[in-house]
Short mmCIF file of N, CA, C and O in Angstrom, two decimals:
data_model
loop_
_atom_site.label_atom_id
_atom_site.label_comp_id
_atom_site.label_asym_id
_atom_site.label_seq_id
_atom_site.Cartn_x
_atom_site.Cartn_y
_atom_site.Cartn_z
N UNK A 1 -5.77 8.60 6.60
CA UNK A 1 -6.59 7.49 6.16
C UNK A 1 -5.99 6.88 4.90
O UNK A 1 -5.56 7.59 4.00
N UNK A 2 -5.95 5.59 4.85
CA UNK A 2 -5.51 4.83 3.68
C UNK A 2 -6.71 4.04 3.18
O UNK A 2 -7.41 3.40 3.97
N UNK A 3 -6.95 4.07 1.88
CA UNK A 3 -8.11 3.37 1.31
C UNK A 3 -7.65 2.40 0.23
O UNK A 3 -6.83 2.74 -0.61
N UNK A 4 -8.18 1.19 0.29
CA UNK A 4 -7.99 0.21 -0.77
C UNK A 4 -9.29 0.11 -1.55
O UNK A 4 -10.37 0.08 -0.94
N UNK A 5 -9.20 0.04 -2.86
CA UNK A 5 -10.39 -0.23 -3.65
C UNK A 5 -10.78 -1.68 -3.40
O UNK A 5 -9.99 -2.48 -2.88
N UNK A 6 -11.98 -2.03 -3.79
CA UNK A 6 -12.43 -3.41 -3.60
C UNK A 6 -11.53 -4.38 -4.37
O UNK A 6 -11.18 -5.45 -3.88
N UNK A 7 -11.11 -3.98 -5.56
CA UNK A 7 -10.23 -4.84 -6.38
C UNK A 7 -8.88 -5.04 -5.69
O UNK A 7 -8.35 -6.14 -5.65
N UNK A 8 -8.30 -3.99 -5.10
CA UNK A 8 -7.02 -4.10 -4.40
C UNK A 8 -7.17 -4.96 -3.14
O UNK A 8 -6.32 -5.80 -2.85
N UNK A 9 -8.25 -4.75 -2.41
CA UNK A 9 -8.48 -5.54 -1.20
C UNK A 9 -8.64 -7.01 -1.53
O UNK A 9 -8.09 -7.87 -0.83
N UNK A 10 -9.33 -7.33 -2.60
CA UNK A 10 -9.50 -8.72 -3.01
C UNK A 10 -8.15 -9.35 -3.36
O UNK A 10 -7.88 -10.50 -3.01
N UNK A 11 -7.30 -8.58 -4.05
CA UNK A 11 -5.98 -9.09 -4.42
C UNK A 11 -5.14 -9.39 -3.16
O UNK A 11 -4.52 -10.44 -3.07
N UNK A 12 -5.14 -8.46 -2.22
CA UNK A 12 -4.40 -8.68 -0.97
C UNK A 12 -4.98 -9.86 -0.21
O UNK A 12 -4.23 -10.71 0.29
N UNK A 13 -6.29 -9.93 -0.12
CA UNK A 13 -6.94 -11.04 0.58
C UNK A 13 -6.53 -12.38 -0.03
O UNK A 13 -6.19 -13.32 0.68
N UNK A 14 -6.57 -12.46 -1.35
CA UNK A 14 -6.18 -13.70 -2.03
C UNK A 14 -4.73 -14.08 -1.73
O UNK A 14 -4.43 -15.25 -1.49
N UNK A 15 -3.84 -13.10 -1.73
CA UNK A 15 -2.44 -13.37 -1.42
C UNK A 15 -2.29 -13.87 0.02
O UNK A 15 -1.53 -14.81 0.27
N UNK A 16 -2.99 -13.25 0.96
CA UNK A 16 -2.92 -13.68 2.36
C UNK A 16 -3.44 -15.10 2.50
O UNK A 16 -2.87 -15.89 3.26
N UNK A 17 -4.51 -15.43 1.80
CA UNK A 17 -5.05 -16.78 1.86
C UNK A 17 -4.06 -17.79 1.29
O UNK A 17 -3.87 -18.87 1.86
N UNK A 18 -3.40 -17.45 0.18
CA UNK A 18 -2.41 -18.35 -0.41
C UNK A 18 -1.19 -18.53 0.49
O UNK A 18 -0.60 -19.61 0.52
N UNK A 19 -0.82 -17.47 1.22
CA UNK A 19 0.31 -17.57 2.16
C UNK A 19 -0.05 -18.44 3.35
O UNK A 19 0.82 -19.03 3.97
N UNK A 20 -1.33 -18.41 3.73
CA UNK A 20 -1.77 -19.19 4.88
C UNK A 20 -1.56 -18.48 6.20
O UNK A 20 -1.83 -19.04 7.26
N UNK A 21 -1.11 -17.24 6.16
CA UNK A 21 -0.92 -16.46 7.39
C UNK A 21 -0.82 -14.99 7.02
O UNK A 21 -0.65 -14.64 5.86
N UNK A 22 -0.92 -14.16 8.04
CA UNK A 22 -0.77 -12.73 7.84
C UNK A 22 -1.93 -11.94 8.40
O UNK A 22 -3.08 -12.36 8.29
N UNK A 23 -1.61 -10.79 8.98
CA UNK A 23 -2.62 -9.89 9.54
C UNK A 23 -3.11 -8.87 8.52
O UNK A 23 -4.15 -8.26 8.70
N UNK A 24 -2.32 -8.65 7.46
CA UNK A 24 -2.65 -7.65 6.45
C UNK A 24 -1.38 -7.25 5.72
O UNK A 24 -0.42 -8.01 5.67
N UNK A 25 -1.39 -6.03 5.18
CA UNK A 25 -0.19 -5.50 4.52
C UNK A 25 0.21 -4.19 5.17
O UNK A 25 -0.61 -3.49 5.77
N UNK A 26 1.49 -3.89 5.03
CA UNK A 26 2.03 -2.63 5.53
C UNK A 26 2.47 -1.81 4.33
O UNK A 26 3.14 -2.32 3.44
N UNK A 27 2.05 -0.56 4.31
CA UNK A 27 2.42 0.37 3.25
C UNK A 27 3.32 1.42 3.88
O UNK A 27 3.02 1.96 4.95
N UNK A 28 4.43 1.69 3.22
CA UNK A 28 5.35 2.70 3.73
C UNK A 28 6.07 3.38 2.59
O UNK A 28 5.79 3.14 1.42
N UNK A 29 6.99 4.25 2.95
CA UNK A 29 7.84 4.92 1.97
C UNK A 29 9.29 4.74 2.37
O UNK A 29 9.60 4.56 3.55
N UNK A 30 10.17 4.78 1.37
CA UNK A 30 11.60 4.76 1.63
C UNK A 30 12.26 5.74 0.69
O UNK A 30 11.70 6.07 -0.36
N UNK A 31 13.42 6.21 1.05
CA UNK A 31 14.19 7.09 0.19
C UNK A 31 14.72 6.28 -0.97
O UNK A 31 15.37 5.25 -0.77
N UNK A 32 14.40 6.74 -2.19
CA UNK A 32 14.79 5.96 -3.36
C UNK A 32 14.59 6.77 -4.63
O UNK A 32 13.80 7.72 -4.65
N UNK A 33 15.26 6.37 -5.68
CA UNK A 33 15.04 6.94 -7.00
C UNK A 33 15.49 8.38 -7.14
O UNK A 33 16.06 8.97 -6.24
N UNK A 34 15.19 8.92 -8.29
CA UNK A 34 15.64 10.28 -8.58
C UNK A 34 14.72 11.35 -8.02
O UNK A 34 15.10 12.51 -7.93
N UNK A 35 13.50 10.98 -7.61
CA UNK A 35 12.58 11.97 -7.06
C UNK A 35 12.53 11.98 -5.55
O UNK A 35 11.96 12.89 -4.96
N UNK A 36 13.07 10.96 -4.90
CA UNK A 36 13.17 11.01 -3.45
C UNK A 36 12.51 9.90 -2.67
O UNK A 36 13.10 9.37 -1.75
N UNK A 37 11.26 9.53 -2.97
CA UNK A 37 10.55 8.54 -2.18
C UNK A 37 9.95 7.46 -3.07
O UNK A 37 9.57 7.73 -4.21
N UNK A 38 9.87 6.25 -2.54
CA UNK A 38 9.23 5.14 -3.25
C UNK A 38 8.32 4.40 -2.28
O UNK A 38 8.58 4.36 -1.07
N UNK A 39 7.27 3.82 -2.80
CA UNK A 39 6.34 3.03 -1.98
C UNK A 39 6.95 1.67 -1.66
O UNK A 39 7.65 1.08 -2.47
N UNK A 40 6.65 1.20 -0.46
CA UNK A 40 7.10 -0.12 -0.01
C UNK A 40 5.88 -0.87 0.50
O UNK A 40 5.09 -0.33 1.28
N UNK A 41 5.73 -2.11 0.06
CA UNK A 41 4.64 -2.98 0.52
C UNK A 41 5.24 -4.24 1.11
O UNK A 41 6.18 -4.80 0.55
N UNK A 42 4.70 -4.69 2.22
CA UNK A 42 5.14 -5.96 2.81
C UNK A 42 3.99 -6.56 3.60
O UNK A 42 3.07 -5.87 4.03
N UNK A 43 4.04 -7.87 3.76
CA UNK A 43 3.04 -8.56 4.56
C UNK A 43 3.32 -8.31 6.03
O UNK A 43 4.46 -8.17 6.45
N UNK A 44 2.25 -8.29 6.82
CA UNK A 44 2.37 -8.12 8.27
C UNK A 44 1.94 -9.43 8.92
O UNK A 44 0.79 -9.85 8.80
N UNK A 45 2.91 -10.07 9.58
CA UNK A 45 2.60 -11.28 10.33
C UNK A 45 2.44 -10.99 11.81
O UNK A 45 1.72 -11.69 12.51
N UNK A 46 3.12 -9.93 12.28
CA UNK A 46 3.00 -9.51 13.67
C UNK A 46 2.83 -8.00 13.67
O UNK A 46 3.66 -7.27 13.12
N UNK A 47 1.75 -7.53 14.27
CA UNK A 47 1.40 -6.11 14.26
C UNK A 47 2.33 -5.33 15.18
O UNK A 47 2.56 -5.70 16.33
N UNK A 48 2.87 -4.23 14.65
CA UNK A 48 3.67 -3.29 15.44
C UNK A 48 2.70 -2.35 16.13
O UNK A 48 1.89 -1.69 15.47
N UNK A 49 2.75 -2.24 17.46
CA UNK A 49 1.79 -1.39 18.18
C UNK A 49 1.90 0.10 17.83
O UNK A 49 0.97 0.86 18.10
N UNK A 50 2.99 0.51 17.22
CA UNK A 50 3.16 1.92 16.84
C UNK A 50 2.50 2.24 15.50
O UNK A 50 2.31 3.41 15.17
N UNK A 51 2.18 1.21 14.71
CA UNK A 51 1.57 1.42 13.40
C UNK A 51 0.10 1.81 13.54
O UNK A 51 -0.57 1.41 14.48
N UNK A 52 -0.37 2.57 12.57
CA UNK A 52 -1.79 2.90 12.48
C UNK A 52 -2.44 1.88 11.55
O UNK A 52 -1.90 1.56 10.50
N UNK A 53 -3.61 1.37 11.95
CA UNK A 53 -4.30 0.36 11.16
C UNK A 53 -5.55 0.95 10.51
O UNK A 53 -6.26 1.76 11.12
N UNK A 54 -5.78 0.56 9.26
CA UNK A 54 -6.97 0.92 8.52
C UNK A 54 -7.56 -0.38 7.98
O UNK A 54 -6.84 -1.36 7.79
N UNK A 55 -8.85 -0.38 7.70
CA UNK A 55 -9.46 -1.58 7.15
C UNK A 55 -10.34 -1.21 5.97
O UNK A 55 -11.06 -0.21 6.01
N UNK A 56 -10.23 -2.01 4.91
CA UNK A 56 -11.06 -1.80 3.72
C UNK A 56 -11.47 -3.16 3.18
O UNK A 56 -10.62 -4.00 2.91
N UNK A 57 -12.77 -3.37 3.07
CA UNK A 57 -13.31 -4.61 2.51
C UNK A 57 -12.74 -5.84 3.22
O UNK A 57 -12.42 -6.84 2.59
N UNK A 58 -12.57 -5.74 4.55
CA UNK A 58 -12.11 -6.87 5.34
C UNK A 58 -10.61 -7.09 5.35
O UNK A 58 -10.14 -8.06 5.92
N UNK A 59 -9.83 -6.18 4.73
CA UNK A 59 -8.37 -6.30 4.69
C UNK A 59 -7.77 -5.17 5.51
O UNK A 59 -8.15 -4.01 5.37
N UNK A 60 -6.81 -5.51 6.36
CA UNK A 60 -6.14 -4.51 7.19
C UNK A 60 -4.90 -3.98 6.48
O UNK A 60 -4.12 -4.74 5.91
N UNK A 61 -4.74 -2.66 6.58
CA UNK A 61 -3.57 -1.97 6.04
C UNK A 61 -2.91 -1.24 7.20
O UNK A 61 -3.58 -0.50 7.93
N UNK A 62 -1.61 -1.45 7.37
CA UNK A 62 -0.86 -0.82 8.45
C UNK A 62 0.13 0.18 7.88
O UNK A 62 0.71 -0.05 6.81
N UNK A 63 0.33 1.28 8.62
CA UNK A 63 1.27 2.32 8.20
C UNK A 63 2.07 2.77 9.41
O UNK A 63 1.49 3.05 10.47
N UNK A 64 3.40 2.85 9.25
CA UNK A 64 4.24 3.33 10.35
C UNK A 64 4.07 4.84 10.48
O UNK A 64 3.69 5.52 9.53
N UNK A 65 4.35 5.39 11.67
CA UNK A 65 4.13 6.81 11.91
C UNK A 65 4.89 7.75 10.95
O UNK A 65 4.35 8.76 10.53
N UNK A 66 6.12 7.42 10.59
CA UNK A 66 6.89 8.28 9.70
C UNK A 66 6.30 8.32 8.29
O UNK A 66 6.25 9.36 7.65
N UNK A 67 5.82 7.18 7.82
CA UNK A 67 5.25 7.11 6.47
C UNK A 67 3.86 7.74 6.38
O UNK A 67 3.47 8.24 5.33
N UNK A 68 3.12 7.71 7.48
CA UNK A 68 1.75 8.22 7.47
C UNK A 68 1.70 9.69 7.03
O UNK A 68 0.76 10.10 6.35
N UNK A 69 2.70 10.45 7.38
CA UNK A 69 2.76 11.86 6.97
C UNK A 69 2.70 11.99 5.46
O UNK A 69 2.05 12.88 4.92
N UNK A 70 3.36 11.08 4.74
CA UNK A 70 3.42 11.13 3.28
C UNK A 70 2.26 10.39 2.61
O UNK A 70 1.99 10.61 1.43
N UNK A 71 1.58 9.51 3.37
CA UNK A 71 0.58 8.64 2.76
C UNK A 71 -0.85 8.94 3.18
O UNK A 71 -1.78 8.30 2.67
N UNK A 72 -1.06 9.89 4.06
CA UNK A 72 -2.41 10.18 4.52
C UNK A 72 -3.29 10.58 3.34
O UNK A 72 -2.97 11.49 2.59
N UNK A 73 -4.38 9.86 3.14
CA UNK A 73 -5.28 10.11 2.03
C UNK A 73 -5.02 9.22 0.83
O UNK A 73 -5.72 9.30 -0.18
N UNK A 74 -4.03 8.34 0.92
CA UNK A 74 -3.66 7.46 -0.19
C UNK A 74 -4.79 6.51 -0.55
O UNK A 74 -5.44 5.95 0.31
N UNK A 75 -5.01 6.33 -1.87
CA UNK A 75 -5.91 5.30 -2.36
C UNK A 75 -5.09 4.33 -3.19
O UNK A 75 -4.33 4.74 -4.06
N UNK A 76 -5.23 3.05 -2.88
CA UNK A 76 -4.54 2.01 -3.62
C UNK A 76 -5.55 1.21 -4.43
O UNK A 76 -6.58 0.80 -3.92
N UNK A 77 -5.21 1.01 -5.70
CA UNK A 77 -6.03 0.19 -6.58
C UNK A 77 -5.13 -0.91 -7.14
O UNK A 77 -3.90 -0.81 -7.08
N UNK A 78 -5.73 -1.94 -7.67
CA UNK A 78 -4.97 -2.99 -8.34
C UNK A 78 -5.46 -3.03 -9.77
O UNK A 78 -6.65 -3.23 -10.03
N UNK A 79 -4.55 -2.78 -10.71
CA UNK A 79 -4.94 -2.65 -12.12
C UNK A 79 -4.20 -3.65 -12.99
O UNK A 79 -3.08 -4.05 -12.70
N UNK A 80 -4.87 -4.03 -14.07
CA UNK A 80 -4.28 -4.89 -15.10
C UNK A 80 -4.39 -4.15 -16.42
O UNK A 80 -5.48 -3.74 -16.82
N UNK A 81 -3.25 -3.95 -17.08
CA UNK A 81 -3.19 -3.33 -18.40
C UNK A 81 -2.40 -4.24 -19.31
O UNK A 81 -1.17 -4.27 -19.24
N UNK A 82 -3.08 -4.98 -20.15
CA UNK A 82 -2.38 -5.91 -21.03
C UNK A 82 -1.64 -6.95 -20.21
O UNK A 82 -2.21 -7.65 -19.40
N UNK A 83 -0.32 -7.02 -20.42
CA UNK A 83 0.51 -7.98 -19.69
C UNK A 83 0.98 -7.44 -18.34
O UNK A 83 1.55 -8.18 -17.54
N UNK A 84 0.76 -6.15 -18.09
CA UNK A 84 1.21 -5.53 -16.84
C UNK A 84 0.07 -5.52 -15.82
O UNK A 84 -1.07 -5.25 -16.16
N UNK A 85 0.43 -5.80 -14.58
CA UNK A 85 -0.52 -5.68 -13.49
C UNK A 85 0.21 -5.30 -12.22
O UNK A 85 1.39 -5.60 -12.06
N UNK A 86 -0.48 -4.59 -11.34
CA UNK A 86 0.12 -4.20 -10.09
C UNK A 86 -0.69 -3.13 -9.38
O UNK A 86 -1.74 -2.69 -9.87
N UNK A 87 -0.18 -2.71 -8.24
CA UNK A 87 -0.86 -1.68 -7.47
C UNK A 87 -0.62 -0.32 -8.11
O UNK A 87 0.46 -0.02 -8.61
N UNK A 88 -1.65 0.49 -8.06
CA UNK A 88 -1.59 1.87 -8.53
C UNK A 88 -1.89 2.75 -7.33
O UNK A 88 -2.85 2.51 -6.60
N UNK A 89 -1.06 3.76 -7.12
CA UNK A 89 -1.18 4.62 -5.95
C UNK A 89 -1.69 5.99 -6.37
O UNK A 89 -1.10 6.64 -7.23
N UNK A 90 -2.77 6.43 -5.75
CA UNK A 90 -3.30 7.78 -5.95
C UNK A 90 -3.10 8.52 -4.64
O UNK A 90 -3.85 8.35 -3.70
N UNK A 91 -2.03 9.32 -4.60
CA UNK A 91 -1.61 9.98 -3.37
C UNK A 91 -1.83 11.49 -3.49
O UNK A 91 -1.15 12.15 -4.27
N UNK A 92 -2.75 12.06 -2.70
CA UNK A 92 -3.00 13.49 -2.79
C UNK A 92 -1.82 14.34 -2.32
O UNK A 92 -1.76 15.54 -2.61
N UNK A 93 -0.86 13.74 -1.62
CA UNK A 93 0.32 14.47 -1.14
C UNK A 93 1.43 14.53 -2.19
O UNK A 93 2.37 15.30 -2.04
N UNK A 94 1.31 13.73 -3.22
CA UNK A 94 2.35 13.64 -4.25
C UNK A 94 2.32 14.88 -5.13
O UNK A 94 1.30 15.26 -5.68
N UNK A 95 3.48 15.52 -5.28
CA UNK A 95 3.60 16.73 -6.10
C UNK A 95 4.24 16.46 -7.45
O UNK A 95 4.11 17.25 -8.36
N UNK A 96 4.95 15.35 -7.57
CA UNK A 96 5.60 15.01 -8.83
C UNK A 96 6.19 13.62 -8.74
O UNK A 96 6.23 13.01 -7.67
N UNK A 97 6.63 13.11 -9.89
CA UNK A 97 7.29 11.81 -9.92
C UNK A 97 8.37 11.82 -10.98
O UNK A 97 8.37 12.66 -11.88
N UNK A 98 9.28 10.86 -10.88
CA UNK A 98 10.35 10.77 -11.86
C UNK A 98 9.78 10.24 -13.18
O UNK A 98 8.66 9.74 -13.22
N UNK A 99 10.54 10.35 -14.24
CA UNK A 99 10.09 9.95 -15.56
C UNK A 99 9.70 8.48 -15.66
O UNK A 99 8.78 8.12 -16.40
N UNK A 100 10.38 7.62 -14.92
CA UNK A 100 10.05 6.18 -15.00
C UNK A 100 8.92 5.80 -14.06
O UNK A 100 8.42 4.68 -14.11
N UNK A 101 8.49 6.71 -13.16
CA UNK A 101 7.38 6.44 -12.27
C UNK A 101 7.74 5.61 -11.05
O UNK A 101 6.86 5.18 -10.31
N UNK A 102 9.02 5.40 -10.79
CA UNK A 102 9.45 4.57 -9.66
C UNK A 102 9.53 5.34 -8.36
O UNK A 102 9.51 4.74 -7.29
N UNK A 103 9.65 6.66 -8.41
CA UNK A 103 9.75 7.44 -7.19
C UNK A 103 8.93 8.72 -7.33
O UNK A 103 8.55 9.11 -8.43
N UNK A 104 8.66 9.37 -6.19
CA UNK A 104 7.82 10.56 -6.19
C UNK A 104 8.32 11.58 -5.18
O UNK A 104 9.15 11.28 -4.32
N UNK A 105 7.79 12.80 -5.29
CA UNK A 105 8.09 13.86 -4.34
C UNK A 105 6.79 14.33 -3.70
O UNK A 105 5.71 14.17 -4.27
N UNK A 106 6.92 14.90 -2.50
CA UNK A 106 5.76 15.46 -1.82
C UNK A 106 5.95 16.93 -1.59
O UNK A 106 7.03 17.44 -1.65
#
């Protein structure tokens, strides 16, 4: 299960509305950084039938089968801290992260 907070869902919804198209967002992982894995976000214009779909506050989130193993239980929030803003990932599968916070291990 992937969960978006209401604030994160509103942010994604607004972006989709500004784009004028899109079925939702896709969350995945890729090999990257010094700890091994990094989160990847992209818009979904055409749904892949192999992806698992979740919905939160009217926004669809898609996850490919390989990434779901690492992301099951993930909660995504959208936070603003001073001049910085972006998605924050709370992943119960994460065991550690690199010093800069760009990659994580499971």
